[in-house]
Short mmCIF file of C-alpha atoms and ligand atoms in Angstrom, two decimals:
data_model
loop_
_atom_site.label_atom_id
_atom_site.label_comp_id
_atom_site.label_asym_id
_atom_site.label_seq_id
_atom_site.Cartn_x
_atom_site.Cartn_y
_atom_site.Cartn_z
CA MET A 241 19.63 5.28 22.86
CA ASP A 242 19.90 1.68 23.65
CA LEU A 243 18.28 -0.61 20.97
CA GLN A 244 15.56 -1.92 23.12
CA SER A 245 14.00 1.42 23.59
CA ILE A 246 14.07 1.78 19.89
CA LYS A 247 12.29 -1.33 19.24
CA ASN A 248 9.45 0.11 21.82
CA ARG A 249 9.25 3.27 20.48
CA PHE A 250 8.90 2.01 16.76
CA ASN A 251 7.07 -0.74 17.69
CA ILE A 252 9.92 -3.53 16.58
CA ILE A 253 9.61 -6.89 17.35
CA GLY A 254 12.18 -9.55 17.25
CA ASN A 255 15.64 -9.96 18.30
CA SER A 256 17.56 -11.80 15.74
CA PRO A 257 21.33 -10.54 15.43
CA GLU A 258 20.48 -9.80 11.73
CA LEU A 259 17.59 -7.42 12.72
CA ASN A 260 19.83 -5.83 15.64
CA TYR A 261 22.32 -5.16 13.27
CA ALA A 262 20.40 -3.55 10.65
CA LEU A 263 18.74 -1.43 13.29
CA GLN A 264 22.22 -0.70 14.89
CA VAL A 265 23.49 0.71 11.79
CA ALA A 266 20.27 2.87 11.47
CA VAL A 267 20.96 4.35 14.50
CA GLN A 268 24.65 5.13 13.55
CA VAL A 269 23.54 6.82 10.47
CA ALA A 270 21.04 8.82 11.58
CA ASN A 271 22.88 12.00 12.83
CA THR A 272 24.73 12.10 9.83
CA ASP A 273 23.58 13.51 6.36
CA LEU A 274 24.66 10.39 4.69
CA THR A 275 22.26 8.89 2.26
CA VAL A 276 20.84 5.40 2.96
CA LEU A 277 19.32 2.64 1.07
CA ILE A 278 17.30 0.21 3.01
CA ILE A 279 17.12 -3.08 1.10
CA GLY A 280 15.23 -6.22 1.61
CA ASP A 281 12.06 -8.36 0.19
CA SER A 282 8.55 -7.52 0.11
CA GLY A 283 7.12 -7.12 3.76
CA VAL A 284 10.36 -7.19 5.69
CA GLY A 285 9.58 -4.22 7.55
CA LYS A 286 11.70 -1.47 5.53
CA GLU A 287 9.38 1.39 5.97
CA ALA A 288 10.03 1.61 9.92
CA PHE A 289 13.68 2.14 9.30
CA SER A 290 13.06 5.47 7.47
CA SER A 291 11.32 6.86 10.22
CA ILE A 292 14.03 5.62 12.65
CA ILE A 293 16.52 7.62 10.57
CA HIS A 294 14.58 10.67 10.42
CA SER A 295 13.64 10.92 14.05
CA LEU A 296 17.12 10.30 15.59
CA SER A 297 18.52 12.68 13.27
CA SER A 298 19.36 16.64 13.81
CA ARG A 299 16.30 16.96 10.69
CA LYS A 300 13.60 15.53 13.01
CA HIS A 301 11.76 18.63 13.72
CA ASN A 302 11.87 19.26 9.98
CA PRO A 303 9.34 17.95 7.45
CA PHE A 304 9.55 14.06 6.44
CA ILE A 305 7.66 13.13 3.55
CA ALA A 306 7.36 9.40 2.04
CA VAL A 307 7.04 8.92 -1.39
CA ASN A 308 5.93 5.58 -2.91
CA CYS A 309 7.85 6.15 -6.53
CA GLY A 310 5.95 2.70 -7.57
CA ALA A 311 2.55 4.80 -7.13
CA ILE A 312 3.19 8.00 -9.08
CA PRO A 313 2.58 7.77 -12.87
CA GLU A 314 5.77 8.15 -14.81
CA GLY A 315 4.34 11.52 -16.50
CA THR A 316 3.99 13.60 -12.84
CA ILE A 317 6.63 12.01 -10.95
CA ASP A 318 9.21 15.03 -12.18
CA SER A 319 6.89 17.28 -11.46
CA GLU A 320 5.74 16.36 -8.11
CA LEU A 321 9.45 15.86 -6.90
CA PHE A 322 10.80 18.67 -8.20
CA GLY A 323 8.22 21.20 -8.88
CA HIS A 324 7.07 22.49 -12.29
CA GLU A 325 6.42 26.01 -13.95
CA LYS A 326 3.25 27.60 -14.78
CA GLY A 327 2.26 25.98 -18.44
CA SER A 328 4.97 23.63 -18.39
CA PHE A 329 2.70 21.39 -19.64
CA THR A 330 -1.23 21.20 -20.44
CA GLY A 331 -2.83 21.05 -17.35
CA ALA A 332 -0.24 23.12 -15.49
CA VAL A 333 -2.40 26.22 -14.78
CA ASP A 334 -0.10 27.16 -11.89
CA ALA A 335 3.50 26.84 -11.20
CA ARG A 336 3.76 24.24 -8.11
CA LYS A 337 6.29 23.54 -5.50
CA GLY A 338 7.90 19.87 -5.63
CA TYR A 339 8.63 18.09 -2.42
CA PHE A 340 12.51 18.84 -2.67
CA GLU A 341 11.51 22.35 -2.25
CA THR A 342 8.91 21.83 0.50
CA VAL A 343 11.08 19.45 2.43
CA ASN A 344 14.05 21.58 2.61
CA GLY A 345 15.73 21.03 5.59
CA GLY A 346 13.94 17.35 6.42
CA THR A 347 14.18 14.37 4.94
CA ILE A 348 12.87 12.14 1.94
CA PHE A 349 11.85 8.44 1.87
CA LEU A 350 12.00 7.38 -1.80
CA ASP A 351 10.05 4.19 -1.36
CA GLU A 352 10.29 1.61 -4.37
CA ILE A 353 13.08 3.39 -5.76
CA GLY A 354 13.55 0.58 -8.45
CA GLU A 355 10.41 2.17 -9.72
CA MET A 356 11.70 5.50 -10.52
CA PRO A 357 11.79 6.26 -14.35
CA LEU A 358 15.76 6.88 -15.63
CA GLY A 359 14.71 10.54 -16.24
CA THR A 360 13.89 11.15 -12.71
CA GLN A 361 17.00 9.10 -11.61
CA ALA A 362 19.27 11.56 -13.58
CA ARG A 363 17.37 14.37 -11.59
CA LEU A 364 17.54 12.82 -8.22
CA LEU A 365 21.49 12.23 -8.74
CA ARG A 366 21.90 15.90 -9.34
CA VAL A 367 20.12 16.71 -6.13
CA LEU A 368 22.45 14.28 -4.60
CA GLU A 369 25.54 15.22 -5.80
CA ALA A 370 25.32 19.01 -6.23
CA GLY A 371 22.03 19.59 -3.77
CA GLU A 372 20.46 21.35 -6.94
CA TYR A 373 17.42 20.63 -9.22
CA ILE A 374 15.48 22.26 -11.96
CA ARG A 375 11.73 22.59 -11.59
CA VAL A 376 9.56 21.26 -14.77
CA GLY A 377 9.80 23.99 -17.65
CA SER A 378 12.31 26.30 -15.77
CA SER A 379 16.10 26.60 -16.72
CA LYS A 380 16.36 28.12 -12.76
CA VAL A 381 18.72 26.01 -10.97
CA GLN A 382 17.63 25.90 -7.56
CA LYS A 383 19.38 24.50 -4.02
CA THR A 384 17.69 22.15 -1.89
CA ASP A 385 18.90 20.47 1.43
CA VAL A 386 17.22 16.96 1.68
CA ARG A 387 18.49 14.05 2.90
CA VAL A 388 17.25 11.12 0.79
CA ILE A 389 16.48 7.75 2.28
CA ALA A 390 15.70 5.23 -0.46
CA ALA A 391 14.06 1.71 -0.13
CA THR A 392 13.72 -1.21 -2.53
CA ASN A 393 12.81 -4.92 -2.84
CA LYS A 394 14.42 -5.39 -6.06
CA ASP A 395 17.94 -6.24 -6.99
CA LEU A 396 19.26 -2.74 -8.09
CA LEU A 397 21.81 -4.21 -9.39
CA LYS A 398 19.88 -6.51 -11.55
CA LEU A 399 18.04 -3.40 -12.82
CA VAL A 400 21.02 -1.81 -13.51
CA GLU A 401 22.11 -4.44 -16.12
CA GLN A 402 19.02 -4.21 -17.56
CA ASN A 403 19.52 -0.40 -17.97
CA LYS A 404 16.60 0.03 -15.62
CA PHE A 405 18.47 1.88 -13.42
CA ARG A 406 21.35 4.00 -13.42
CA GLU A 407 24.76 2.55 -12.10
CA ASP A 408 25.96 5.91 -11.14
CA LEU A 409 22.70 6.70 -8.90
CA TYR A 410 23.29 2.84 -7.57
CA TYR A 411 26.68 3.75 -6.21
CA ARG A 412 25.61 6.92 -4.88
CA LEU A 413 22.65 6.00 -3.23
CA SER A 414 24.02 2.86 -1.60
CA THR A 415 26.63 4.83 0.25
CA VAL A 416 25.18 3.11 3.44
CA PRO A 417 23.38 -0.02 2.73
CA ILE A 418 20.63 -1.30 5.06
CA ARG A 419 19.95 -4.99 4.96
CA VAL A 420 16.50 -5.81 6.73
CA PRO A 421 16.96 -9.32 7.15
CA SER A 422 13.49 -11.64 5.48
CA LEU A 423 11.45 -13.58 8.27
CA SER A 424 12.93 -17.03 7.05
CA GLY A 425 16.37 -15.49 7.99
CA ARG A 426 15.15 -14.92 11.47
CA ARG A 427 13.47 -17.74 12.61
CA GLU A 428 13.99 -17.01 16.58
CA ASP A 429 11.40 -13.93 15.74
CA ILE A 430 8.50 -15.62 14.04
CA VAL A 431 6.67 -16.64 17.54
CA LEU A 432 7.68 -13.35 18.85
CA LEU A 433 6.02 -11.50 15.88
CA PHE A 434 2.82 -14.13 15.95
CA ARG A 435 2.38 -13.62 19.98
CA LYS A 436 2.28 -9.58 19.36
CA PHE A 437 0.21 -9.64 16.25
CA ALA A 438 -2.40 -11.94 17.93
CA ALA A 439 -2.58 -9.56 21.10
CA ASP A 440 -2.69 -6.69 19.11
CA PHE A 441 -5.79 -8.25 16.93
CA ALA A 442 -7.21 -9.54 19.90
CA ASP A 443 -7.32 -6.06 21.51
CA LYS A 444 -8.61 -4.64 18.10
CA TYR A 445 -11.45 -7.34 17.46
CA LYS A 446 -12.27 -7.54 21.44
CA THR A 447 -11.38 -11.27 21.84
CA GLN A 448 -9.29 -13.45 23.34
CA SER A 449 -6.08 -13.43 21.94
CA VAL A 450 -5.27 -17.07 19.80
CA GLN A 451 -2.94 -19.03 21.26
CA LEU A 452 -0.71 -21.90 19.39
CA ASP A 453 0.03 -25.64 20.61
CA GLU A 454 3.79 -26.94 20.09
CA ASP A 455 2.99 -28.32 16.87
CA ALA A 456 1.43 -24.87 15.28
CA LYS A 457 4.55 -23.32 16.47
CA ASN A 458 6.76 -25.84 14.66
CA LEU A 459 4.88 -25.19 11.76
CA LEU A 460 5.11 -21.73 11.92
CA LEU A 461 8.91 -22.14 12.32
CA GLU A 462 8.92 -24.44 9.06
CA TYR A 463 7.03 -22.40 6.66
CA PRO A 464 8.92 -20.25 4.35
CA TRP A 465 7.17 -17.18 4.62
CA PRO A 466 7.56 -15.77 1.38
CA GLY A 467 5.78 -12.54 2.03
CA ASN A 468 7.30 -12.31 5.38
CA ILE A 469 6.24 -9.88 8.01
CA ARG A 470 3.22 -8.82 5.83
CA GLU A 471 2.36 -12.34 5.27
CA LEU A 472 2.89 -13.21 9.11
CA LYS A 473 0.52 -10.17 10.44
CA ASN A 474 -2.29 -11.28 7.75
CA ILE A 475 -2.33 -15.02 9.16
CA ALA A 476 -2.32 -13.61 12.62
CA GLU A 477 -5.42 -11.59 11.89
CA GLN A 478 -7.51 -14.14 9.55
CA ILE A 479 -7.03 -16.59 12.16
CA SER A 480 -7.73 -14.20 15.15
CA VAL A 481 -11.12 -13.21 13.36
CA LEU A 482 -12.19 -16.81 11.94
CA SER A 483 -11.11 -18.94 14.49
CA GLU A 484 -13.35 -19.96 17.29
CA ASN A 485 -11.20 -22.05 18.90
CA LYS A 486 -8.62 -19.73 20.35
CA GLN A 487 -6.34 -22.72 20.78
CA ILE A 488 -4.80 -23.46 17.60
CA SER A 489 -3.39 -26.56 16.45
CA ALA A 490 -1.11 -27.31 13.54
CA LYS A 491 -4.08 -28.42 11.72
CA ALA A 492 -5.89 -25.33 11.96
CA LEU A 493 -3.14 -23.20 11.46
CA GLY A 494 -2.31 -24.98 7.91
CA ARG A 495 -5.64 -23.92 6.63
CA TYR A 496 -4.64 -20.51 6.83
CA LEU A 497 -0.73 -21.01 5.21
CA GLN A 498 -0.07 -21.28 1.34
CA PRO A 499 0.80 -24.66 0.31
CA TYR A 500 4.73 -25.28 -0.14
CA SER A 501 6.65 -27.94 -0.88
CA ASN A 502 8.50 -28.99 2.40
CA ASN A 503 7.15 -32.26 2.92
CA ARG A 504 7.36 -31.87 6.71
CA LEU A 505 4.01 -29.44 6.15
CA PRO A 506 1.15 -31.48 6.63
CA ALA A 507 -0.52 -32.03 3.58
CA VAL A 508 -3.22 -30.12 2.83
CA SER A 509 -5.05 -30.93 -0.54
CA THR A 510 -6.69 -28.05 -2.37
CA ALA A 511 -9.99 -30.07 -2.14
CA GLN A 512 -9.83 -30.69 1.35
CA HIS A 513 -8.89 -26.78 2.00
CA GLN A 514 -11.86 -25.69 -0.02
CA ASN A 515 -14.10 -28.55 1.59
CA GLU A 516 -13.07 -27.00 5.16
CA PHE A 517 -13.96 -23.35 3.93
CA GLN A 518 -16.94 -23.93 2.60
CA ASN A 519 -18.37 -22.84 6.23
CA GLU A 520 -20.52 -19.95 5.09
CA ARG A 521 -19.49 -17.81 8.05
CA GLU A 522 -16.04 -18.16 7.18
CA ILE A 523 -16.48 -17.11 3.59
CA LEU A 524 -18.73 -14.14 4.49
CA TYR A 525 -15.82 -13.04 6.47
CA LYS A 526 -13.47 -13.22 3.76
CA LEU A 527 -15.57 -11.72 1.39
CA PHE A 528 -16.30 -8.97 3.78
CA PHE A 529 -12.44 -8.27 4.39
CA ASP A 530 -11.56 -8.19 0.72
CA MET A 531 -14.59 -6.33 -0.30
CA LYS A 532 -14.71 -3.83 2.40
CA LYS A 533 -12.65 -1.00 1.29
CA ASP A 534 -13.85 -1.43 -2.23
CA VAL A 535 -17.32 -0.76 -1.30
CA ASN A 536 -16.67 2.09 0.91
CA GLU A 537 -14.80 4.03 -2.02
CA LEU A 538 -17.62 2.99 -4.01
CA LYS A 539 -20.46 4.23 -1.66
CA ARG A 540 -18.28 7.49 -1.24
CA MET A 541 -18.43 7.98 -4.75
CA PHE A 542 -22.12 7.34 -4.87
CA LEU A 543 -23.06 10.02 -2.01
CA GLU A 544 -21.07 12.45 -4.10
CA VAL A 545 -23.15 12.06 -6.87
CA LEU A 546 -26.47 11.50 -5.33
CA GLN A 547 -25.65 14.48 -3.40
CA ASN A 548 -26.32 16.59 -6.53
CA PRO A 549 -29.77 16.27 -7.54
CA SER A 550 -29.21 17.28 -10.91
CA VAL A 551 -26.82 14.48 -11.51
CA ALA A 552 -28.77 11.66 -9.77
CA ALA A 553 -31.95 12.57 -11.88
CA GLN A 554 -29.87 12.38 -15.08
CA ASN A 555 -27.66 9.29 -13.67
CA PRO A 556 -30.20 6.42 -13.19
CA SER A 557 -26.97 4.06 -14.09
CA LEU A 558 -25.93 4.35 -10.53
CA ILE A 559 -27.94 1.11 -10.64
CA ASN A 560 -25.57 -0.50 -12.78
CA GLU A 561 -22.75 0.45 -10.84
CA LEU A 562 -24.48 -1.32 -8.00
CA LYS A 563 -24.98 -4.27 -10.58
CA ASP A 564 -21.18 -4.62 -10.89
CA LEU A 565 -20.57 -4.80 -7.15
CA SER A 566 -22.54 -7.15 -6.69
CA ASN A 567 -21.36 -9.23 -9.66
CA GLY A 568 -18.27 -9.49 -7.80
CA HIS A 569 -15.97 -7.22 -9.97
CA ASP A 570 -12.42 -6.78 -8.40
CA SER A 571 -12.60 -9.20 -6.17
CA GLY A 572 -11.56 -12.80 -6.24
CA TYR A 573 -13.66 -14.36 -3.38
CA LEU A 574 -17.54 -13.58 -4.26
CA PRO A 575 -19.80 -16.79 -6.14
CA ALA A 576 -20.45 -16.37 -9.72
CA PRO A 577 -23.36 -14.05 -10.26
CA ALA A 578 -26.65 -15.86 -9.97
CA ALA A 579 -28.60 -15.88 -13.52
CA THR A 580 -31.11 -13.44 -12.55
CA TYR A 581 -29.88 -10.22 -10.99
CA GLN A 582 -30.73 -9.91 -6.93
CA PRO A 583 -30.15 -6.55 -5.26
CA VAL A 584 -27.53 -6.44 -2.50
CA GLN A 585 -28.31 -5.14 0.64
CA LEU A 586 -25.67 -2.10 1.00
CA SER A 587 -25.36 -0.57 4.57
CA MET A 588 -25.41 2.95 3.21
CA PRO A 589 -25.23 5.71 5.28
CA PRO A 590 -28.50 6.43 6.99
CA SER A 591 -28.67 10.18 5.29
CA SER A 592 -28.29 8.64 1.63
CA ALA A 593 -31.03 8.33 -0.79
CA PRO A 594 -32.31 4.86 -1.28
CA VAL A 595 -31.29 3.14 -4.45
CA ILE A 596 -34.25 1.60 -6.30
CA VAL A 597 -33.25 -1.43 -8.52
CA ASP A 598 -35.25 -1.22 -11.91
CA ASN A 599 -34.66 -4.86 -13.54
CA SER A 600 -36.56 -3.30 -16.45
CA ILE A 601 -33.09 -2.07 -17.82
CA ASP A 602 -32.46 -3.53 -21.11
CA GLU A 603 -29.06 -4.57 -22.00
CA HIS A 604 -28.23 -1.65 -24.55
CA GLU A 605 -29.03 0.64 -22.16
CA GLU A 606 -26.89 -0.91 -19.35
CA VAL A 607 -23.84 -0.64 -21.49
CA ASP A 608 -24.42 3.22 -22.15
CA GLU A 609 -25.20 3.84 -18.56
CA SER A 610 -22.23 2.34 -17.32
CA LEU A 611 -20.11 4.32 -19.49
CA ASN A 612 -22.07 7.43 -18.42
CA ILE A 613 -21.00 6.72 -14.88
CA MET A 614 -17.29 6.20 -16.16
CA GLU A 615 -17.65 9.61 -17.23
CA LYS A 616 -19.02 11.12 -14.25
CA GLU A 617 -16.20 9.59 -12.40
CA LYS A 618 -13.32 11.15 -14.84
CA GLU A 619 -15.18 14.34 -14.66
CA LEU A 620 -15.56 14.26 -10.71
CA ILE A 621 -11.70 13.36 -10.68
CA ILE A 622 -10.62 16.34 -13.43
CA LYS A 623 -12.95 18.80 -11.05
CA ALA A 624 -11.43 17.81 -7.84
CA LEU A 625 -7.88 18.33 -9.52
CA LYS A 626 -8.70 21.46 -10.50
CA LYS A 627 -10.11 22.33 -7.32
CA HIS A 628 -6.78 21.29 -5.56
CA LYS A 629 -4.54 23.11 -8.52
CA GLY A 630 -3.57 19.55 -8.87
CA LYS A 631 -2.77 18.24 -5.75
CA ARG A 632 -3.64 14.36 -5.97
CA LYS A 633 -3.59 14.35 -2.07
CA ASP A 634 -6.19 16.65 -1.47
CA ALA A 635 -8.10 16.06 -4.57
CA SER A 636 -8.46 12.19 -3.17
CA LEU A 637 -9.53 13.43 0.25
CA ASP A 638 -12.32 15.27 -1.64
CA LEU A 639 -13.32 12.48 -3.64
CA GLY A 640 -13.28 10.36 -0.68
CA ILE A 641 -10.79 8.00 -2.02
CA SER A 642 -7.54 6.83 -1.42
CA GLU A 643 -4.33 8.38 -3.19
CA ARG A 644 -3.45 4.83 -4.60
CA THR A 645 -6.98 4.61 -5.97
CA LEU A 646 -6.82 8.42 -7.59
CA TYR A 647 -3.37 6.95 -9.16
CA ARG A 648 -4.64 4.04 -10.76
CA LYS A 649 -7.82 6.01 -12.06
CA LEU A 650 -5.52 8.65 -13.44
CA LYS A 651 -3.71 5.99 -15.24
CA GLU A 652 -7.13 4.39 -16.29
CA TYR A 653 -8.84 7.45 -17.46
CA ASP A 654 -5.66 8.93 -19.23
CA ILE A 655 -5.60 11.92 -17.08
CA GLU A 656 -2.12 12.20 -16.46
CA GLU A 657 -1.16 15.81 -17.09
CA LEU A 658 -3.45 18.38 -14.60
N1 ATP B 839 9.88 -5.97 13.30
C1 ATP B 839 8.75 -5.89 13.33
N2 ATP B 839 7.86 -5.93 14.24
C2 ATP B 839 6.31 -5.45 14.22
N3 ATP B 839 5.73 -4.89 12.84
C3 ATP B 839 6.46 -5.15 11.63
C4 ATP B 839 7.99 -5.90 12.01
N4 ATP B 839 8.26 -5.30 10.94
C5 ATP B 839 7.68 -5.00 9.99
N5 ATP B 839 6.35 -4.89 10.50
C6 ATP B 839 4.97 -4.75 9.78
O1 ATP B 839 4.86 -5.70 8.86
C7 ATP B 839 4.53 -4.95 7.93
C8 ATP B 839 5.18 -4.92 6.72
O2 ATP B 839 6.32 -4.06 6.85
P1 ATP B 839 6.71 -3.08 5.76
O3 ATP B 839 5.09 -2.11 5.10
O4 ATP B 839 7.40 -1.95 6.17
O5 ATP B 839 7.24 -3.79 4.56
P2 ATP B 839 8.17 -3.22 3.31
O6 ATP B 839 9.68 -3.85 3.49
O7 ATP B 839 8.19 -1.92 3.14
O8 ATP B 839 7.77 -4.44 1.78
P3 ATP B 839 7.47 -3.73 0.78
O9 ATP B 839 8.59 -3.80 -0.39
O10 ATP B 839 6.44 -4.91 0.18
O11 ATP B 839 7.13 -2.53 0.61
C9 ATP B 839 3.81 -3.89 8.73
O12 ATP B 839 2.70 -3.79 9.01
C10 ATP B 839 4.62 -3.36 9.32
O13 ATP B 839 4.04 -2.63 10.66
MG1 MG B 840 7.30 -0.62 2.00
#
């Protein structure tokens, strides 16, 4: 299969020799069972490499799973990967298969491998060396045939020096290293990528695609791109949505880029930047994008509680959650809260009960009640985990929140072992 058709199939844009080489190596090793370590800065596009390798391997019809080692709490990662026996820890009401069991015959992508706890690293090494693992709380050795692809944006050798990463595992994992180049090392791809993203976002937002003039292109090429392709994509999205003028000048583009020390970047002072950004509509758009996800999660949580009338009756404190929302928690963009609380208009689905904001709540009640809603949330999370036998993916679906948010909340509420 030639590189261009692989790029088309996996939506990879770019033609720099470094990218082509990385892809070439991925294609060459795909059909072996060798362990692959994908290395590259944050946002360079490491994820696609794991699916390319799996899809071009003889395991392509078998399962593939991506596990983000950085998102799983330390206390549960062993059980998640290798399974556990019933009663092996508090809350282990049933035995559970781990991914190395369920994905037998397939491929596991261990993303952010640098975040893997040392104990788990020892277990992983055993799988890689002997194809063996033991469920948590068991003494029975089991066999598995799983191909491992790992990725990291950390310098693993540095972690080895700091005793945070096992040296033997490092060498075992990097049988075949694939280095995905940073955007600053493949300048020839920058404009191509921008053009592709601009076209995609024009499609998504049903508007005309933005076009860069020559100076804007030069600015794009000079910018250091610390966030790599992810940053370029974000900027393309912001410009596609916010810019009324579809012809983008260097000055207009400069407003979206982070200030950096290269003198060739047109000076955009912070004060000027802020002034120009005071346009109300732009602020609203920005606010909207940043808050949309959090608000949706909160809405789903409210609806869940509201759907249970007895819970709703006992919980006038839902109002406080609304207050929190309007006070801009978790958002860097909301304006400072007004001295007097103004109820916010949330676009709740039509089926939801109206929420009446009672301004007469005194401060003492507010504190108590906001603790109640946290309790309620904790209760719901535990309930969902029990219902789904500790399967966090299913529990998060049921709760209407993302798996990552669930992980965060498990940490926050100290619910580690269910
Ligand atoms: N060559 C490419 N062509 C088109 N889009 C790309 C390319 N490389 C990356 N992207 C896009 O850039 C974004 C970031 O890529 P990805 O999530 O793979 O980064 P990463 O290397 O895994 O970063 P991190 O280490 O932070 O997880 C994704 O939206 C991805 O689709
Ligand atoms: Mg990634």
